[in-house]
Structures are given as structure tokens and as C-alpha cells.
Short mmCIF file of C-alpha atoms and ligand atoms in Angstrom, two decimals:
data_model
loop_
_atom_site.label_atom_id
_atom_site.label_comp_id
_atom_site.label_asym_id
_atom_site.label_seq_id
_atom_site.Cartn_x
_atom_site.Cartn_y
_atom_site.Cartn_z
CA UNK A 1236 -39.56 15.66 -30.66
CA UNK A 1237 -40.12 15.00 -27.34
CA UNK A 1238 -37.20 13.82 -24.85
CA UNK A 1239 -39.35 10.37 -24.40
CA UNK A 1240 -39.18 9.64 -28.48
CA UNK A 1241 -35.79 10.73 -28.64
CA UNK A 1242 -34.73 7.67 -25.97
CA UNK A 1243 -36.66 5.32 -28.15
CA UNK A 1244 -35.16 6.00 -31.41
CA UNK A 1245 -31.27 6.42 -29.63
CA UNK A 1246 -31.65 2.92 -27.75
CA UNK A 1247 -28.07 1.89 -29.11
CA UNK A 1248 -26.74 5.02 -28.13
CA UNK A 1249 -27.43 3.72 -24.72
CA UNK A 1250 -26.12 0.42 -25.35
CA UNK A 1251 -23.19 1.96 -27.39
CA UNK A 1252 -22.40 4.13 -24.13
CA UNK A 1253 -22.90 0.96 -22.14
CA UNK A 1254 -20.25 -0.91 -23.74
CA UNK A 1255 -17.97 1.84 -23.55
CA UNK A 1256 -18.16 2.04 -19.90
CA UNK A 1257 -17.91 -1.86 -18.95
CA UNK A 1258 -14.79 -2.03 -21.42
CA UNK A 1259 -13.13 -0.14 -18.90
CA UNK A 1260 -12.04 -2.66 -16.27
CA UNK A 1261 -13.01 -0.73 -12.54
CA UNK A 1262 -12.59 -3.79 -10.77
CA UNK A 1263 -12.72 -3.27 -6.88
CA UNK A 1264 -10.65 -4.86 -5.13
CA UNK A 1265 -8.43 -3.19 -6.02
CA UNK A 1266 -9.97 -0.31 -7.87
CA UNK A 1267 -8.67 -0.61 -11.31
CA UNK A 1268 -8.90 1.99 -14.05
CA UNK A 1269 -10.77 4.94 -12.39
CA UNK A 1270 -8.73 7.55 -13.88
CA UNK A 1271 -9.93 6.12 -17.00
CA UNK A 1272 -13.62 5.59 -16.57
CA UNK A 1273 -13.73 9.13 -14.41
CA UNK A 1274 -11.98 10.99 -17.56
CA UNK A 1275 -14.52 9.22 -19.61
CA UNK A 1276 -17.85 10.13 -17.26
CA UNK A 1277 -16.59 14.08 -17.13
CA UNK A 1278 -16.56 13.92 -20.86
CA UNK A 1279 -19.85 12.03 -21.23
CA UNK A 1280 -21.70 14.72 -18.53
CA UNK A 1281 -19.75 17.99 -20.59
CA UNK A 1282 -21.36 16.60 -23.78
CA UNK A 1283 -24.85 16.41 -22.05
CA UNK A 1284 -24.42 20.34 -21.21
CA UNK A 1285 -23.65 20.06 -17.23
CA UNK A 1286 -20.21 21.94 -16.16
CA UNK A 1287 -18.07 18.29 -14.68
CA UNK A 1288 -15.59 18.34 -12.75
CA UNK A 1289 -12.99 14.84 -11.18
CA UNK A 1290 -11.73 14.95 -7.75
CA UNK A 1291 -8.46 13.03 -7.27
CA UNK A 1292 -8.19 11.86 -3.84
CA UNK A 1293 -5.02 12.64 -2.61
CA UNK A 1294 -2.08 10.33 -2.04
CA UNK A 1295 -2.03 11.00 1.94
CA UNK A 1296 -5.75 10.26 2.33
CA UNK A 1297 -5.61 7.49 0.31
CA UNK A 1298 -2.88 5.72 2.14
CA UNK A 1299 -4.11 6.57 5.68
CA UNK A 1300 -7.77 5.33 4.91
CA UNK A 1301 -6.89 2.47 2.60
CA UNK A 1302 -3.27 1.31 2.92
CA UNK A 1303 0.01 2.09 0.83
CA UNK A 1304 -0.97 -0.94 -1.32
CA UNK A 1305 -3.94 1.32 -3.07
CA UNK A 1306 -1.68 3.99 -4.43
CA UNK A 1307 -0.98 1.85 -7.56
CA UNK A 1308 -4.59 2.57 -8.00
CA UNK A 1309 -5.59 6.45 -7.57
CA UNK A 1310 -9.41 7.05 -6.70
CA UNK A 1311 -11.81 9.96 -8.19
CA UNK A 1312 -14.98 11.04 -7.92
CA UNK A 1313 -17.01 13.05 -10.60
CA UNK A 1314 -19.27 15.84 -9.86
CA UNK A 1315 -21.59 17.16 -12.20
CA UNK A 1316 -24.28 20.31 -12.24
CA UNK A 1317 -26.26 22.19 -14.63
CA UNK A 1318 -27.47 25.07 -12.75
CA UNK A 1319 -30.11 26.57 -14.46
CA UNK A 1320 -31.33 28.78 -11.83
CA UNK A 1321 -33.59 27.01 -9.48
CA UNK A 1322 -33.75 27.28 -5.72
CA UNK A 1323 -33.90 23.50 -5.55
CA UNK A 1324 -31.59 20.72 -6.70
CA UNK A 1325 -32.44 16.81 -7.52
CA UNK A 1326 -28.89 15.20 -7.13
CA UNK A 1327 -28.56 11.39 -9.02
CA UNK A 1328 -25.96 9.07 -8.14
CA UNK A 1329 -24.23 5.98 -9.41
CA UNK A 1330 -20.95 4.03 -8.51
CA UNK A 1331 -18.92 3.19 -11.02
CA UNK A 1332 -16.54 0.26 -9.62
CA UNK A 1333 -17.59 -3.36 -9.98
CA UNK A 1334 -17.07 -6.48 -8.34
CA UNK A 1335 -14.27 -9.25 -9.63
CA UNK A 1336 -15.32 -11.59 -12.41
CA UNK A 1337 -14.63 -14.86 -12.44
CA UNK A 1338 -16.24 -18.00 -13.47
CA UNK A 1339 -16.98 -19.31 -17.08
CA UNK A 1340 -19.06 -16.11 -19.16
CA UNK A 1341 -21.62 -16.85 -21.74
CA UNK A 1342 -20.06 -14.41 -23.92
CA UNK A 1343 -15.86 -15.12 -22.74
CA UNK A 1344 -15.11 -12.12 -21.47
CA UNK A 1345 -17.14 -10.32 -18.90
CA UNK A 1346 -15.38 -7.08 -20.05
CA UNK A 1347 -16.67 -7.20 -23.73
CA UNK A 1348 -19.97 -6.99 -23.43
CA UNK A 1349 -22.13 -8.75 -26.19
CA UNK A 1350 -25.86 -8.13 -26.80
CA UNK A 1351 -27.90 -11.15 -27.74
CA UNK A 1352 -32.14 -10.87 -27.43
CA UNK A 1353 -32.59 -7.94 -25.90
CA UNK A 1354 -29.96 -8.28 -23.29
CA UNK A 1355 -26.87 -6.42 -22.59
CA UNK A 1356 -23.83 -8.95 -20.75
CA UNK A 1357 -20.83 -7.76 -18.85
CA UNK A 1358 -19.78 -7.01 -15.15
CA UNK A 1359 -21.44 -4.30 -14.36
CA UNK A 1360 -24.20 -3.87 -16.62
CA UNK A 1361 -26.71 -4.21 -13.96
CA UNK A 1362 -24.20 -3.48 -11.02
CA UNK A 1363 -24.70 -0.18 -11.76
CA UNK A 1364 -23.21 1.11 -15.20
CA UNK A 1365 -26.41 0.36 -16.91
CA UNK A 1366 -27.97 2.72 -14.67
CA UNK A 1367 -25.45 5.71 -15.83
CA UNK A 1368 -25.95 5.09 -19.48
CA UNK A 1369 -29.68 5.16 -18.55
CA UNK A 1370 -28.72 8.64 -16.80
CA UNK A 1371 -26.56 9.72 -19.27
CA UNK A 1372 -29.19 9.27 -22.47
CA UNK A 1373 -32.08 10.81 -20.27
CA UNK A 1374 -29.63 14.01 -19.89
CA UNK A 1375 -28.95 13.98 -23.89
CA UNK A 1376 -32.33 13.56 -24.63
CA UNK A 1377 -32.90 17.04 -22.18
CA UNK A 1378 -30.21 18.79 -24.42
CA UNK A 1379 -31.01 17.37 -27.79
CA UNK A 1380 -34.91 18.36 -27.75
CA UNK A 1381 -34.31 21.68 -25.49
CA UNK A 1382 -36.55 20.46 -22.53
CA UNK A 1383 -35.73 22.07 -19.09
CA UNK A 1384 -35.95 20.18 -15.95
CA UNK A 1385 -37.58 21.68 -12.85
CA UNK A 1386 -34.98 21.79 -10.84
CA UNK A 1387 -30.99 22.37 -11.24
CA UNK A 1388 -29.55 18.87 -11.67
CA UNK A 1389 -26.54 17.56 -10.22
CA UNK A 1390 -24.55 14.17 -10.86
CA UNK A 1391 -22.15 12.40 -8.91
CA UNK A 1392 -20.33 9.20 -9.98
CA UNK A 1393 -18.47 7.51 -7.43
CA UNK A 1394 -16.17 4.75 -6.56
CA UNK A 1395 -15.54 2.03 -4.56
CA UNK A 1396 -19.05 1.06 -3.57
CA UNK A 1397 -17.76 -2.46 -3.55
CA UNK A 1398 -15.71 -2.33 -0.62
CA UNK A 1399 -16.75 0.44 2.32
CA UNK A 1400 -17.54 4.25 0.01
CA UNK A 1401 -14.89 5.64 2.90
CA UNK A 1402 -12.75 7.60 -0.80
CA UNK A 1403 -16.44 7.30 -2.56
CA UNK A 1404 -19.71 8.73 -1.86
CA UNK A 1405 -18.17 9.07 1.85
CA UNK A 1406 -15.69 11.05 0.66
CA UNK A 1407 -18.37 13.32 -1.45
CA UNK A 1408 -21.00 14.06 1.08
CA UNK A 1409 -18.31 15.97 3.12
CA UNK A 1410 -16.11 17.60 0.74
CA UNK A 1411 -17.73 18.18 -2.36
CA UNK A 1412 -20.39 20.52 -1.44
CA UNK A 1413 -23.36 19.21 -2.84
CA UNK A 1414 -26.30 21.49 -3.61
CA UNK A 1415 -28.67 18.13 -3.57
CA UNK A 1416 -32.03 18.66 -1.87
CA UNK A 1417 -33.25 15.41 -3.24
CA UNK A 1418 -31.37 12.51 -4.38
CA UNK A 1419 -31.98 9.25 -6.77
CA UNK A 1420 -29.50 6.50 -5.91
CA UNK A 1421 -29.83 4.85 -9.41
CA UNK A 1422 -29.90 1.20 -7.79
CA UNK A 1423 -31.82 -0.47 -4.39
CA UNK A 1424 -35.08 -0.56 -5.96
CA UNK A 1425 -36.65 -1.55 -9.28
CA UNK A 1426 -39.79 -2.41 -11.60
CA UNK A 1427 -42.53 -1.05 -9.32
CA UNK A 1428 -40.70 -1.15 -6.34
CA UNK A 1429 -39.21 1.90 -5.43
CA UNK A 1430 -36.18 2.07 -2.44
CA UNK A 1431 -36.87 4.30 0.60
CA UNK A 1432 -34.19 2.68 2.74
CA UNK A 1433 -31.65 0.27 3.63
CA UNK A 1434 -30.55 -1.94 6.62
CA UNK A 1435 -27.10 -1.04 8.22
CA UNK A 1436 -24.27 -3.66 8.93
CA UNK A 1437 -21.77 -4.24 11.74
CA UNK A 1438 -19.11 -6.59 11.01
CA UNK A 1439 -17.46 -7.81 13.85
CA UNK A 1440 -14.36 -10.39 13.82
CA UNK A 1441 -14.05 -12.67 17.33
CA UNK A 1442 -11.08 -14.50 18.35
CA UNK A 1443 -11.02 -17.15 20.70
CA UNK A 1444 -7.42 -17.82 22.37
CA UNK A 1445 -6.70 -21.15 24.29
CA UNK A 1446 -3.47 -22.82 24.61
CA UNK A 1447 -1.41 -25.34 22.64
CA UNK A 1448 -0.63 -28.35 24.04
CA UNK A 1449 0.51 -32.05 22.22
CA UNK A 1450 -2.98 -33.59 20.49
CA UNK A 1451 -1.65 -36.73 22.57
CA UNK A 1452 -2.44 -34.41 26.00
CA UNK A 1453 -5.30 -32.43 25.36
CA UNK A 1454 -5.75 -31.99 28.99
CA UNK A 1455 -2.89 -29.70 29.41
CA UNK A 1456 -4.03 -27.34 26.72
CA UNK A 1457 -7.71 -25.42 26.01
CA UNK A 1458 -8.70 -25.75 23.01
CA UNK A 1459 -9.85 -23.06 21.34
CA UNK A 1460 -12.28 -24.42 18.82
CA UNK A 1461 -13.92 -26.31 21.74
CA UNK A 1462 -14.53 -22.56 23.29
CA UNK A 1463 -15.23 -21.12 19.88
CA UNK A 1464 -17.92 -24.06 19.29
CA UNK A 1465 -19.55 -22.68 22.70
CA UNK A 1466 -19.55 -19.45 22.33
CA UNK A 1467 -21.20 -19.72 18.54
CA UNK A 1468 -24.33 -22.07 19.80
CA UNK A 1469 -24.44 -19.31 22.99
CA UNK A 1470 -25.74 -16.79 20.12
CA UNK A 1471 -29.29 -18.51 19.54
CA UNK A 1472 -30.38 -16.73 22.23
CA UNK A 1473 -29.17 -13.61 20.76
CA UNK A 1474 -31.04 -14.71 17.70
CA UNK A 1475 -34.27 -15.45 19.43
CA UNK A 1476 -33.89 -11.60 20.36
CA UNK A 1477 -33.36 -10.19 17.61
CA UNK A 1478 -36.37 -12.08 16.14
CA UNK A 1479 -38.21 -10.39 18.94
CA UNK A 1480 -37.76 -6.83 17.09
CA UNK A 1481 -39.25 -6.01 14.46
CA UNK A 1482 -39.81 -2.85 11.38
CA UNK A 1483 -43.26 -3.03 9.51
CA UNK A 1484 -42.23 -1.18 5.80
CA UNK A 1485 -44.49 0.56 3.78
CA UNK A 1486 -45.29 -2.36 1.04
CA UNK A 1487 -46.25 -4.13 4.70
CA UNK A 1488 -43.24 -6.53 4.71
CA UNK A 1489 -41.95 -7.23 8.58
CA UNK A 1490 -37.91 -6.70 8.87
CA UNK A 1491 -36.09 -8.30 11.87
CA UNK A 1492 -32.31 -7.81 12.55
CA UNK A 1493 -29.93 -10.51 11.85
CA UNK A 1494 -27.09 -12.07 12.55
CA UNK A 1495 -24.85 -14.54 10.00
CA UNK A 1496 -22.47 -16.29 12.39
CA UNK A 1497 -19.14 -17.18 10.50
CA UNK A 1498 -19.19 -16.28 7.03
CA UNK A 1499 -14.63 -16.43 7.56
CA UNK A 1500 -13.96 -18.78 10.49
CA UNK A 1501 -10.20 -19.67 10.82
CA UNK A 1502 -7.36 -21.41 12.93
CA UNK A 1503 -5.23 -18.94 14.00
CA UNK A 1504 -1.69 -19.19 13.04
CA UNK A 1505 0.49 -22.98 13.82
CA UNK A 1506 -2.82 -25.12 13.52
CA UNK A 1507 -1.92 -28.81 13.24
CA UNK A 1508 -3.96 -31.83 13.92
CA UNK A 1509 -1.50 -33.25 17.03
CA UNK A 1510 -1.92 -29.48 18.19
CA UNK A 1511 -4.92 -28.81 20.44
CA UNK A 1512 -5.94 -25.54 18.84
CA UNK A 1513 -4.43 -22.37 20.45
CA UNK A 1514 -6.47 -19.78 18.62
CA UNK A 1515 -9.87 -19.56 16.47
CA UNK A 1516 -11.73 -17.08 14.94
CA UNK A 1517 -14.87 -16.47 13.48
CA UNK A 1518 -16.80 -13.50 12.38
CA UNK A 1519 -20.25 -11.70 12.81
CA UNK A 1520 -22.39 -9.77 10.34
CA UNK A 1521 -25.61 -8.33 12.54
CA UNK A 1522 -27.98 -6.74 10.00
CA UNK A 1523 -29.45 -3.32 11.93
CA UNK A 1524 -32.80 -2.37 10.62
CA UNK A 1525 -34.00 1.18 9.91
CA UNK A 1526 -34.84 1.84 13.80
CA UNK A 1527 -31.57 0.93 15.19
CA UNK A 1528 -28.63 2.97 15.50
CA UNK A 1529 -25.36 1.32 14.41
CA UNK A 1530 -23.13 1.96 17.60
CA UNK A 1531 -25.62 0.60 20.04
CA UNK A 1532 -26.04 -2.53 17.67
CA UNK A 1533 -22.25 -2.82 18.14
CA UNK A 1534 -22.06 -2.01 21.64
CA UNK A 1535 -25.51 -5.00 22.48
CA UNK A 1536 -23.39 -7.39 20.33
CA UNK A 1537 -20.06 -6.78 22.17
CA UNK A 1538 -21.64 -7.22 25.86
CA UNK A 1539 -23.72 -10.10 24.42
CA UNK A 1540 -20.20 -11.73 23.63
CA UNK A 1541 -18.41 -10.38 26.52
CA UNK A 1542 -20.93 -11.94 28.91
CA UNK A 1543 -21.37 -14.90 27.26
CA UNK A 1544 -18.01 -16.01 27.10
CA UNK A 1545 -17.61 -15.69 30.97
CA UNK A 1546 -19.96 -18.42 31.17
CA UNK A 1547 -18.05 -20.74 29.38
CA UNK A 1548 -15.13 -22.01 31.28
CA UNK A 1549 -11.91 -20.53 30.51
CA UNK A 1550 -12.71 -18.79 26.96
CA UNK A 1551 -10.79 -15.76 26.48
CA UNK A 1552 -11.90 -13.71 23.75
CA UNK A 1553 -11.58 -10.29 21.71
CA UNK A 1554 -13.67 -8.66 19.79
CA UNK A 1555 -12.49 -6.71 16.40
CA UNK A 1556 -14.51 -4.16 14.81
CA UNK A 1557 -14.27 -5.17 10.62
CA UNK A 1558 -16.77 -1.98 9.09
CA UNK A 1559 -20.10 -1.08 9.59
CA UNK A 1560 -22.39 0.85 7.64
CA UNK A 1561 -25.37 2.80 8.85
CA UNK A 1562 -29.26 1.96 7.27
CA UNK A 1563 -31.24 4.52 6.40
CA UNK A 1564 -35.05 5.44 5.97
CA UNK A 1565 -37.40 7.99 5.26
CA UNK A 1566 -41.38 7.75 5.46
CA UNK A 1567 -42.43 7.74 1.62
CA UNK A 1568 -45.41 10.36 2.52
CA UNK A 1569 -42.71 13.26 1.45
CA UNK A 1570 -43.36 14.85 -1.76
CA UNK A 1571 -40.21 13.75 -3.55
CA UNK A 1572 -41.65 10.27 -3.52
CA UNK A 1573 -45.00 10.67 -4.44
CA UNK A 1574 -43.40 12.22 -7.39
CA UNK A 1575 -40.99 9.42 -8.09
CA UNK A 1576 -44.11 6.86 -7.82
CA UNK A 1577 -46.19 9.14 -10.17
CA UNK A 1578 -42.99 9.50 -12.61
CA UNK A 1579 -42.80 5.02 -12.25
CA UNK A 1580 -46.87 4.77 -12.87
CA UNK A 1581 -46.57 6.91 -15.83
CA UNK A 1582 -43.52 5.40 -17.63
CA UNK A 1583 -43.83 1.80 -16.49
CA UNK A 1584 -48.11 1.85 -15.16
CA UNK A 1585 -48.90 -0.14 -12.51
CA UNK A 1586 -49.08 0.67 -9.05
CA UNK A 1587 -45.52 1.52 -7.44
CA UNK A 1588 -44.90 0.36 -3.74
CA UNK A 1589 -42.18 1.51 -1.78
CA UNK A 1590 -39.64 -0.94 -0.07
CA UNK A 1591 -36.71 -1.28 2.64
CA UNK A 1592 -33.77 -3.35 1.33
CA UNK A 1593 -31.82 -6.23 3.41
CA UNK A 1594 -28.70 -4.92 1.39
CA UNK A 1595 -27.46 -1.64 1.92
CA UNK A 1596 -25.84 0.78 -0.40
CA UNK A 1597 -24.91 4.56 -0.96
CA UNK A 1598 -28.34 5.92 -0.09
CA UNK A 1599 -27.32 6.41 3.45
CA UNK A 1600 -24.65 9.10 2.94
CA UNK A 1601 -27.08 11.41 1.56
CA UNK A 1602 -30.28 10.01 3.22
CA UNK A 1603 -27.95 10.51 6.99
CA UNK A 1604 -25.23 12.18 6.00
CA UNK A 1605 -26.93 15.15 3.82
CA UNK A 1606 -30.36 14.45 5.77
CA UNK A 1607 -32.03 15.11 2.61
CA UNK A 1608 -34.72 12.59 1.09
CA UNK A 1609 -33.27 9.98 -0.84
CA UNK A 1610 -34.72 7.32 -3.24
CA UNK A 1611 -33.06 3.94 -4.81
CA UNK A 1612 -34.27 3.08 -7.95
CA UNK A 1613 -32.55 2.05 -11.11
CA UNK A 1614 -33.03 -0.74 -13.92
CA UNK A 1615 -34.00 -4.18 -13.38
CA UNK A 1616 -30.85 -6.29 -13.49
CA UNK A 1617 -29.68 -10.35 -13.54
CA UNK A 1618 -26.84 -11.86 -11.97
CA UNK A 1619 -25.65 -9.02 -10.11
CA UNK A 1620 -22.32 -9.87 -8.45
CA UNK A 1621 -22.27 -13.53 -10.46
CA UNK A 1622 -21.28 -14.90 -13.80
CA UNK A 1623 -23.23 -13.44 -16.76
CA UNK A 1624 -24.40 -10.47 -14.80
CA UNK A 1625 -27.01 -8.85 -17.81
CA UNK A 1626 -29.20 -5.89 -18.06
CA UNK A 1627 -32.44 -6.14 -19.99
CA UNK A 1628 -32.08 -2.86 -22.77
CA UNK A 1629 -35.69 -2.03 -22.76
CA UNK A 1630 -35.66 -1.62 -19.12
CA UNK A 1631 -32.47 0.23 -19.09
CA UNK A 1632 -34.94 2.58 -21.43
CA UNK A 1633 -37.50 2.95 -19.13
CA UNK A 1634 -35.53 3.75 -16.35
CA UNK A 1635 -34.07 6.37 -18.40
CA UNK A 1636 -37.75 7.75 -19.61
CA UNK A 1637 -38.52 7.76 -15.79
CA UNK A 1638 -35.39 9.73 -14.60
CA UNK A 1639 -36.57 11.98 -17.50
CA UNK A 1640 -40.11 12.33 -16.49
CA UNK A 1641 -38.98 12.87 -12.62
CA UNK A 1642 -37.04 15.53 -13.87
CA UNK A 1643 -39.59 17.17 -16.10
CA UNK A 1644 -41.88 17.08 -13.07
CA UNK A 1645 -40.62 17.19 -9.84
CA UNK A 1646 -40.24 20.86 -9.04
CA UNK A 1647 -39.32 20.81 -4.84
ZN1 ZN B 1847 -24.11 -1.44 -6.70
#
């Protein structure tokens, strides 16, 4: 039998391994149940023939990088290899925590995941456990019909992808020793489109401070909000040159660096509507596209401000760094992706393109972190991040036949 016919006569063995994983609750914030789902994964990649291993973060790191509050809620990593003697190594990856649930579910409960026409429902079915039971049944389907990849292969599954990677993939890239040479981040591209990068993010938080004063006397106060007000419609201009900047990408699409002005905007604390407004806030998300470099996005955004706010009478502001994330590219002429585009023609036919996503994910650890090539690509998903989030099963099959035929082909 060959691995191929094997995945189409074990299809709910994928969806039975689906189910299994979104049962288990890995909701992040805060990070629920990740001993669970990691004890799980290591047993899942053991039964598929690789040697597995979970990292526990410790309690130290995990209260200096996320706060005493997360210790109720231990993080892990798993790292998986079967070493079969190659010099080269194709690394996949997946995250395993999702996003909160809320909202009113086709099916109830978002954590029970029903099947109905071809379609597989729960949180995290297409945000990205659908791509590890695509992973995992491609790796059975290796052991069950003796086929040998052409490279070693390595598997990571990490967590909180959700909120910054810092304990997650960040954590993994410089402690885990990776022997990846190439890696497949099962998500950021789909169908024919395959990912070769991602935009970066700086998210910025600005206050504003005035002075209180009676609402009866304005005069004797500044108001804040007035400033704040300013300062925001100072930022077309920024806008207009950002727009000026541009990144062509392969399937010929023209990026441009953004900025979304505001997405949290608040009164600071003792706001009151006989109170001119002592404080305001507001915050910043600049999109950096794949020729930028993060710090000097940061460092153009904070002079912008800086400057800006000298022009305007009397506004006093600072400027608070929230995260940022760095984007991440690589020309698709490489080898490793005409492979990947071959492996997509010959599973799914068609003619693969290769695109930069507005979204970022994990790609950039190993893409700029590891500085080896790295691909997003997983199975086409619905709903992502909203209420009946879905995953079509056939396409979580074809994914899986097109890890498969990567790794049949794809020597280094
Ligand atoms: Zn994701």
C-alpha cells in the first residue's frame, strides 16, 4: 500500500485524532491544559516511530517573562525526531494553544467537536490542530507502509502562539537545539498558495497627560483628549508615508506598511464628564513589511510622535512599547520551495504561487532566528479566531498527502 492510499482509507483516524486534540481545552489567555495536550502529542509522535521528548518551562522563566499569574498554568513544548541518518533535516511545526471561544456555536460547545458534511467544528480545528492531525496521519502512514523520507524529520509543537511565542517557538529556537535545515510552519498559506513570509508588528501604547480642572472651567485645565484628538489626525501624514513604500511579492501583489490608530483608546484613571480629561491613551499597531527592520520601524514611529506632539500646544506625551514581532521572507527561487510547489501541484494540481502574509506567525523564529528557509502552509480553514471555526476533512487529507509527498521527495 502506498502511504497516499493508506491516508485515504484512515480519514477518521484523522478526524478521530482531531477530536481528541480540540477536547483538550489549550485556551490562551491563559494557557490552559498544556500539560495535557503536550503528554498527549509526545504519545501521538512515539506511536508514529520518532523518539519525543516535553520541555517544561521552568517556574523562574515563566514568572519573569510572563508574570506570577501564569504559574497556575505551566507551559511545554514538544520536540520530536526520527533520525534516520541523513545529513539534512526538514523540521514541521504547529502551535497547539487556541484562542478563547465565545459566542453562540453551531454545534454548543466549541470544545466537542461535531462533524456534519464533510466538515470538522471546534476551536482550533483550523487554528492549527487540524494541521497536526494532518501531520500526525502523514507520519503513521510513513510507519504503517515502511516508506522512508529523504531527510531526518523533526517535529516541534508549541505553545502560546496566541499571545507573543516568548515560552513557545521563542523559547525553542534557542534552547532546544534544533537540527532543522528546512522548516514547514503548518499554517500562513493554503490551497495553491504557499507562505514565504510574513509582515512584522510593533505595538506601541501613547499616553497623552493634561491636567484636571472643573468641566465648568475648562480654561484652567488641558484637556487631554483635545491633545490626543491632535496628535491622532497629525498621523495622516505618517500614513501618506508609509503608502509611499512599498514590497512587490512573488504572486505580484504590492505590500505597504500600516498603521491601525487606536484599536484600545482609554481615559486614564478619575475620568468624569465635569472633569476636563487629565489623561488619554490610545494605541498603535504599524505593520513592517518584509524590507523593514523592526527597531527602526519603532524608532521612525517614536520620533514621528515625539515631533509631532511638540507642534501641538502643550501635549505631553509617552510612548510605551506593547510587543513587536519581526516579518520574515525568503526569495521562493531556493530549492526547498520549488519542492514544496512541486509536492502542492502533484497532490492538489494546479499551479502553486507563493505569497507574503499581512498576519504574522511562527515562521519568523526559524526563518530569522534559525536563518534557515521556511515555508507556511497548512489546510484550508473557516472562521479562524470566530464562532464555528471548521476545517474541511478532505483538505485536512490533502495537506497531509502533501506533507507526505514533500517528505518522500525533498532530499536537501
Ligand atoms: Zn495559528
Amino acid at each position: 500500500m502506498t502511504p497516499a492510499t493508506y491516508l485515504d482509507l484512515h480519514r477518521d483516524d484523522l478526524v478521530a485524532v482531531l477530536q481528541k486534540l480540540v477536547r483538550i481545552p489549550t485556551v490562551n489567555p491563559p494557557g490552559r491544559s498544556y500539560g495535557e495536550i503536550t503528554a498527549l502529542l509526545v504519545r501521538e509522535l512515539s506511536l508514529a516511530g520518532l523518539k519525543a521528548r516535553r520541555f517544561p518551562i521552568s517556574r523562574a522563566l515563566a514568572r519573569r517573562t510572563l508574570g506570577a499569574d501564569s504559574l497556575e498554568n505551566p507551559r511545554y513544548n514538544v520536540l520530536g525526531i526520527s533520525d534516520l541518518g541523513f545529513e539534512k533535516t526538514l523540521h514541521f511545526n504547529a502551535h497547539f494553544d487556541v484562542v478563547p471561544a465565545g459566542g453562540v456555536w453551531r454545534h454548543e460547545s466549541p470544545f466537542e467537536p461535531a462533524v456534519e458534511d464533510g466538515w470538522i467544528y471546534g476551536r482550533g480545528t483550523a487554528d492549527m490542530k487540524g494541521s497536526i492531525a494532518s501531520l500526525l496521519l502523514a507520519l503513521r502512514a510513513l510507519r504503517a507502509t515502511g516508506t522512508k523520507p529523504r531527510c531526518n524529520i523533526e517535529v516541534s509543537f508549541t505553545a502560546d502562539e496566541e499571545t507573543d511565542s516568548l515560552l513557545g517557538a521563542g523559547w525553542l529556537v534557542d534552547n532546544a537545539h534544533l537540527r532543522a535545515d528546512y522548516v514547514v510552519v503548518m499554517e500562513g498559506g493554503e490551497g495553491s498558495s504557499i507562505g514565504c513570509g510574513h509582515n512584522g508588528v510593533v505595538w506601541l501604547n501613547v499616553v497623552v497627560h493634561g491636567r484636571p480642572a472643573h468641566g465648568s472651567q475648562p480654561e484652567h485645565g488641558i484637556n487631554a483628549l483635545e491633545k490626543m484628538s491632535a496628535l491622532v489626525l497629525e498621523l495622516e501624514s505618517y500614513k501618506r508615508l508609509l503608502s509611499r513604500r512599498s514590497f512587490h511579492t512573488p504572486d505580484d501583489r504590492v505590500m505597504h506598511p500600516t498603521i491601525n490608530v487606536g484599536g484600545v483608546f482609554a481615559a486614564g484613571p478619575g475620568g468624569k464628564i465635569n472633569t476636563v480629561p487629565a489623561e488619554a491613551s490610545f494605541s498603535i499597531d504599524r505593520r513592517v513589511i518584509a524590507t523593514e527592520m523592526v527597531a527602526a520601524a519603532e524608532k521612525e514611529l517614536r520620533s514621528f510622535l515625539t515631533t509631532a506632539a511638540r507642534r501641538i500646544p502643550r501635549c505631553r506625551i509617552t510612548i510605551e512599547k506593547v510587543s513587536e514581532n519581526h516579518p520574515c521572507y525568503r526569495d521562493p527561487s531556493h530549492p526547498f520551495f520549488a519542492a514544496m510547489a512541486a509536492s502542492v501541484r502533484r497532490v492538489r494540481g494546479g499551479r502553486p504561487s507563493f505569497h507574503v502574509s499581512t498576519g504574522f506567525n511562527d515562521m519568523h523564529f526559524f526563518a530569522e532566528h534559525l536563518r534557515v528557509p521556511t515555508i507556511g502552509y497548512g489546510p484550508i480553514g473557516f472562521e479562524m479566531h470566530g464562532v464555528d471555526e471548521r476545517a474541511c476533512i478532505a483538505d485536512l487529507i490533502t495537506a497531509s498527502k502533501i506533507y507526505l509527498d514533500l517528505m518522500m521527495t525533498f532530499g536537501g
